[in-house]
Coordinates of C-alpha atoms in Angstrom, one line a residue:
A1 CA 158.2 56.0 203.9
V2 CA 161.1 56.6 201.6
C3 CA 164.1 59.0 203.0
R4 CA 164.4 61.8 200.9
E5 CA 167.7 63.7 200.2
G6 CA 168.7 66.9 202.0
R7 CA 169.6 68.0 205.7
G8 CA 166.1 68.3 206.8
R9 CA 165.1 64.8 206.5
P10 CA 164.7 62.5 210.0
R11 CA 168.2 61.7 211.7
S12 CA 167.0 58.3 211.1
C13 CA 167.2 58.6 207.4
R14 CA 170.9 60.4 207.5
E15 CA 173.0 57.2 206.7
M16 CA 176.6 57.2 205.8
S17 CA 177.4 56.5 202.5
Y18 CA 180.3 56.5 199.9
G19 CA 180.1 56.9 196.0
A20 CA 177.3 57.2 193.7
V21 CA 175.6 53.7 194.3
A22 CA 172.1 53.5 195.5
A23 CA 171.1 50.5 197.3
P24 CA 168.3 48.4 196.4
A25 CA 165.0 49.3 197.8
A26 CA 164.3 46.1 199.6
G27 CA 167.4 45.4 201.6
G28 CA 171.0 46.3 201.4
R29 CA 173.7 44.7 199.3
I30 CA 175.0 41.4 200.5
N31 CA 178.2 41.3 198.4
G32 CA 179.9 42.6 195.2
F33 CA 178.0 40.2 193.2
S34 CA 174.4 41.7 194.4
R35 CA 172.5 43.6 191.7
P36 CA 172.6 46.3 190.4
F37 CA 175.8 46.2 189.0
T38 CA 177.7 49.5 188.2
D39 CA 179.5 50.8 185.1
K40 CA 182.5 51.2 187.0
Q41 CA 182.3 47.6 188.0
I42 CA 181.8 46.2 184.6
L43 CA 184.6 48.4 183.4
F44 CA 187.0 47.0 185.9
W45 CA 186.1 43.5 185.2
L46 CA 186.4 44.1 181.3
S47 CA 189.7 46.3 181.4
N48 CA 191.6 44.0 183.9
T49 CA 190.7 40.5 182.3
G50 CA 191.1 41.9 178.4
S51 CA 194.4 43.4 179.6
V52 CA 195.8 40.2 181.3
V53 CA 194.5 38.1 178.2
Y54 CA 195.9 40.4 175.8
F55 CA 199.4 40.2 177.3
L56 CA 199.3 36.5 177.5
V57 CA 198.3 36.0 173.9
L58 CA 201.2 38.5 172.6
A59 CA 203.5 36.8 174.9
M60 CA 202.8 33.4 174.0
N61 CA 202.7 33.9 170.4
F62 CA 206.2 35.5 170.7
Y63 CA 207.5 32.6 172.5
G64 CA 205.9 29.8 170.7
A65 CA 206.5 31.3 167.2
D66 CA 208.7 29.1 164.9
S67 CA 212.4 30.2 164.9
E68 CA 215.6 28.6 164.0
E69 CA 217.4 30.2 166.7
P70 CA 216.4 29.6 170.3
L71 CA 215.2 32.6 172.4
V72 CA 218.1 34.7 173.9
H73 CA 217.6 34.9 177.8
A74 CA 214.9 32.6 177.6
G75 CA 215.1 32.1 181.4
L76 CA 214.6 35.6 182.1
F77 CA 211.3 35.5 179.7
H78 CA 210.2 32.4 181.5
G79 CA 210.8 34.3 184.9
L80 CA 208.7 37.1 183.9
V81 CA 205.9 35.5 182.5
G82 CA 205.6 32.8 185.2
T83 CA 205.7 35.5 188.0
H84 CA 203.1 37.5 186.1
M85 CA 200.7 34.6 186.2
A86 CA 201.4 33.8 189.8
I87 CA 200.7 37.5 190.7
A88 CA 197.8 37.8 188.7
T89 CA 196.1 34.4 190.0
L90 CA 196.5 35.8 193.5
G91 CA 195.2 39.0 192.6
F92 CA 192.1 37.2 191.1
C93 CA 191.7 35.1 194.3
C94 CA 191.6 38.2 196.4
W95 CA 189.0 39.9 194.0
L96 CA 186.7 36.8 193.9
F97 CA 187.0 36.7 197.9
I98 CA 186.0 40.4 198.2
E99 CA 183.4 39.9 195.5
C100 CA 181.7 37.1 197.2
H101 CA 182.2 37.7 200.9
N102 CA 179.6 39.8 202.9
P103 CA 181.5 42.4 204.8
I104 CA 179.5 42.0 208.1
H105 CA 180.8 38.7 208.6
P106 CA 184.0 38.3 210.3
T107 CA 187.1 36.8 208.7
C108 CA 190.7 35.3 209.6
F109 CA 192.0 38.8 207.7
G110 CA 190.1 40.9 210.1
A111 CA 191.9 38.9 213.0
M112 CA 195.1 40.1 211.6
L113 CA 194.1 43.8 212.0
P114 CA 194.9 45.6 215.4
D115 CA 191.9 46.3 217.9
S116 CA 192.2 49.9 217.5
K117 CA 189.6 52.4 217.1
R118 CA 190.0 52.4 213.3
W119 CA 189.2 48.9 213.0
T120 CA 186.7 48.1 216.1
D121 CA 184.2 51.0 215.5
K122 CA 181.0 50.3 213.5
K123 CA 179.7 52.9 211.0
W124 CA 176.6 52.6 209.0
C125 CA 176.7 51.9 205.3
R126 CA 173.8 53.0 203.2
E127 CA 174.5 50.4 200.5
H128 CA 174.5 47.4 202.9
K129 CA 171.8 48.9 205.1
T130 CA 173.9 47.8 208.1
K131 CA 176.6 48.7 210.5
L132 CA 180.1 47.5 209.5
E133 CA 183.0 46.9 211.8
G134 CA 185.9 49.0 210.8
L135 CA 184.4 50.5 207.7
D136 CA 186.9 52.2 205.3
H137 CA 184.9 53.0 202.4
F138 CA 182.5 51.8 199.7
C139 CA 184.3 50.6 196.5
V140 CA 182.5 51.8 193.4
W141 CA 184.8 49.6 191.3
L142 CA 184.0 46.6 193.2
N143 CA 180.7 47.5 194.3
V144 CA 181.0 46.5 198.0
S145 CA 182.2 48.2 201.2
I146 CA 185.7 47.7 202.4
S147 CA 185.7 47.2 206.0
R148 CA 187.8 45.2 208.7
S149 CA 186.6 41.8 207.3
N150 CA 187.8 42.5 203.7
Y151 CA 190.6 45.1 204.1
V152 CA 193.7 42.9 204.1
P153 CA 192.5 40.8 200.8
F154 CA 191.7 44.6 199.3
L155 CA 195.2 45.8 200.0
V156 CA 196.7 42.6 198.8
L157 CA 194.5 42.9 195.3
T158 CA 196.0 46.5 195.2
V159 CA 199.7 45.3 195.5
C160 CA 199.0 42.4 192.9
G161 CA 197.6 45.1 190.7
V162 CA 200.8 47.4 190.9
L163 CA 203.2 44.2 190.5
Q164 CA 201.2 42.8 187.7
Y165 CA 201.2 45.7 185.6
I166 CA 204.7 46.5 186.2
L167 CA 205.6 43.1 185.0
Q168 CA 203.4 43.4 181.8
A169 CA 204.8 46.8 181.0
L170 CA 208.4 45.3 181.5
T171 CA 208.0 42.3 179.4
G172 CA 206.9 44.2 176.5
L173 CA 209.5 46.7 176.7
L174 CA 212.0 44.0 177.0
I175 CA 210.3 42.1 173.7
L176 CA 210.5 45.7 171.8
T177 CA 214.3 46.3 173.0
L178 CA 216.3 43.2 174.3
W179 CA 214.5 40.8 172.2
Q180 CA 213.8 43.0 169.0
K181 CA 215.8 40.9 166.8
D182 CA 213.9 37.9 167.9
M183 CA 210.8 39.4 167.7
V184 CA 211.6 40.3 163.9
G185 CA 212.8 36.9 163.3
R186 CA 209.6 34.9 165.0
M187 CA 206.7 37.4 164.2
A188 CA 207.8 38.7 160.6
Q189 CA 205.3 37.8 157.7
D190 CA 205.8 38.1 154.0
W191 CA 203.7 41.1 153.9
D192 CA 205.2 42.5 157.2
P193 CA 208.8 41.8 157.1
H194 CA 209.7 44.1 160.1
A195 CA 207.1 42.5 162.4
L196 CA 205.7 46.0 162.7
T197 CA 202.1 44.9 163.2
F198 CA 203.2 42.8 166.3
A199 CA 205.4 45.7 167.6
V200 CA 202.4 48.1 167.8
A201 CA 200.2 45.6 169.5
M202 CA 202.9 45.6 172.0
V203 CA 203.0 49.2 172.2
V204 CA 199.2 49.2 172.9
N205 CA 200.2 46.7 175.6
E206 CA 202.4 48.9 177.1
C207 CA 200.0 52.0 176.9
V208 CA 197.2 49.8 178.7
S209 CA 199.7 48.4 181.3
V210 CA 200.8 52.0 182.2
G211 CA 197.4 53.2 182.3
I212 CA 195.8 50.8 184.5
G213 CA 198.9 50.5 186.5
F214 CA 199.1 54.0 187.3
G215 CA 195.8 53.5 189.0
F216 CA 196.8 50.9 191.0
V217 CA 200.1 52.9 192.1
M218 CA 197.9 55.8 193.3
L219 CA 195.7 53.7 195.0
L220 CA 198.4 51.9 197.0
I221 CA 200.3 55.0 197.9
F222 CA 196.8 56.6 199.4
H223 CA 196.2 53.5 201.4
I224 CA 200.1 53.3 202.9
H225 CA 199.5 56.8 203.7
L226 CA 196.1 56.0 205.4
L227 CA 197.8 53.2 207.3
S228 CA 200.7 55.3 208.4
T229 CA 198.3 58.0 209.9
G230 CA 195.7 56.0 211.2
F231 CA 192.9 57.5 209.2
S232 CA 190.3 55.5 207.4
T233 CA 189.3 56.6 204.1
Y234 CA 186.1 58.3 205.3
T235 CA 187.9 60.3 208.2
Y236 CA 190.6 61.4 206.1
L237 CA 188.2 62.7 203.7
I238 CA 186.4 64.7 206.5
E239 CA 189.7 66.1 207.8
Q240 CA 190.5 67.3 204.2
R241 CA 187.3 68.9 203.9
R242 CA 187.8 70.6 207.2
I243 CA 191.3 71.8 206.3
M244 CA 189.9 73.2 203.0
R245 CA 187.3 75.3 204.6
P246 CA 187.8 78.8 205.0
A247 CA 189.0 80.1 208.3
T248 CA 186.1 80.2 211.0
A249 CA 186.3 83.9 211.2
A250 CA 185.6 84.4 207.6
R251 CA 182.8 82.0 207.1
G252 CA 181.1 82.6 210.6
P253 CA 179.9 80.0 213.2
R254 CA 179.4 76.4 212.1
P255 CA 175.7 75.5 212.1
A256 CA 174.9 73.1 214.9
A257 CA 173.7 70.3 212.8
Q258 CA 176.8 70.3 210.9
A259 CA 179.1 70.1 213.8
S260 CA 177.0 67.3 215.4
D261 CA 177.1 65.3 212.0
R262 CA 180.8 65.5 212.0
Q263 CA 181.0 64.4 215.5
A264 CA 178.8 61.6 215.2
L265 CA 180.6 60.4 212.2
V266 CA 184.1 60.4 213.7
N267 CA 182.8 58.7 216.7
G268 CA 181.1 56.1 214.5
S269 CA 177.7 56.7 216.7
G270 CA 175.5 58.2 214.5
D271 CA 173.7 57.4 211.0
V272 CA 175.2 60.5 209.2
E273 CA 175.9 60.8 205.4
L274 CA 179.2 61.7 203.9
P275 CA 179.2 64.2 201.0
E276 CA 179.9 62.8 197.3
T277 CA 183.6 63.1 196.5
A278 CA 183.8 62.8 192.6
G279 CA 187.6 63.3 192.7
D280 CA 188.4 61.0 195.5
P281 CA 191.8 59.0 194.7
N282 CA 190.4 56.0 196.7
A283 CA 186.9 55.5 194.5
V284 CA 187.9 52.0 193.6

């Protein structure tokens, strides 16, 4: 029998979930590369890959262009681009691990986390159709659950994203300001003596870097807050929903089913379903 949506369905069908991704009918997801892929997952692949490639093409064209004068502060340029490439490589390795790893399997990264209630409780995940230790949330951008086994790589990936896009934006800004004369001398063409085309391309890089980087910054701030309070993403959302509800006297007594669902979720002992949260800052 197929479980139907709604509070009236059997309790065995009320499974914890996060995001709007439906699990395959036969068996749950294994990792991030399990089909079906999501639009947000593909957008994450294309936007991050495209942004890095776009930036490196601009930077290498700028540095490798013919010029009679050596680049001023060339060491600074080498340091910025080299550090960017190292951070992007580390972030790629973390992303690849998260996408390839089955979160049900323990890892050395999970051993780095304390044996507190947050990281030892097992909660049911609808997408993977199993209970995961230290379940934090289902990431719709990576299409896999983030739990104890892969939370550290997820956090490192987030930090790498912040630093990577800061370096991209900073390098582009310096090319437009500190190295502006070098840019004109190296990138000018007969039909574009002031290198305006390259300048516009670099401004596009600035906009993309700030746009994507802002998302990583907000995500990092959110998870730093979670780590400082001891909440997981799931329990944080439930607590925020509780705070935002009207006073108990105004709304009347809480239905018994709703109260029992919330208690089971917090205790990690029930197969309950979380509400969808379209505006959640951690849906990544």
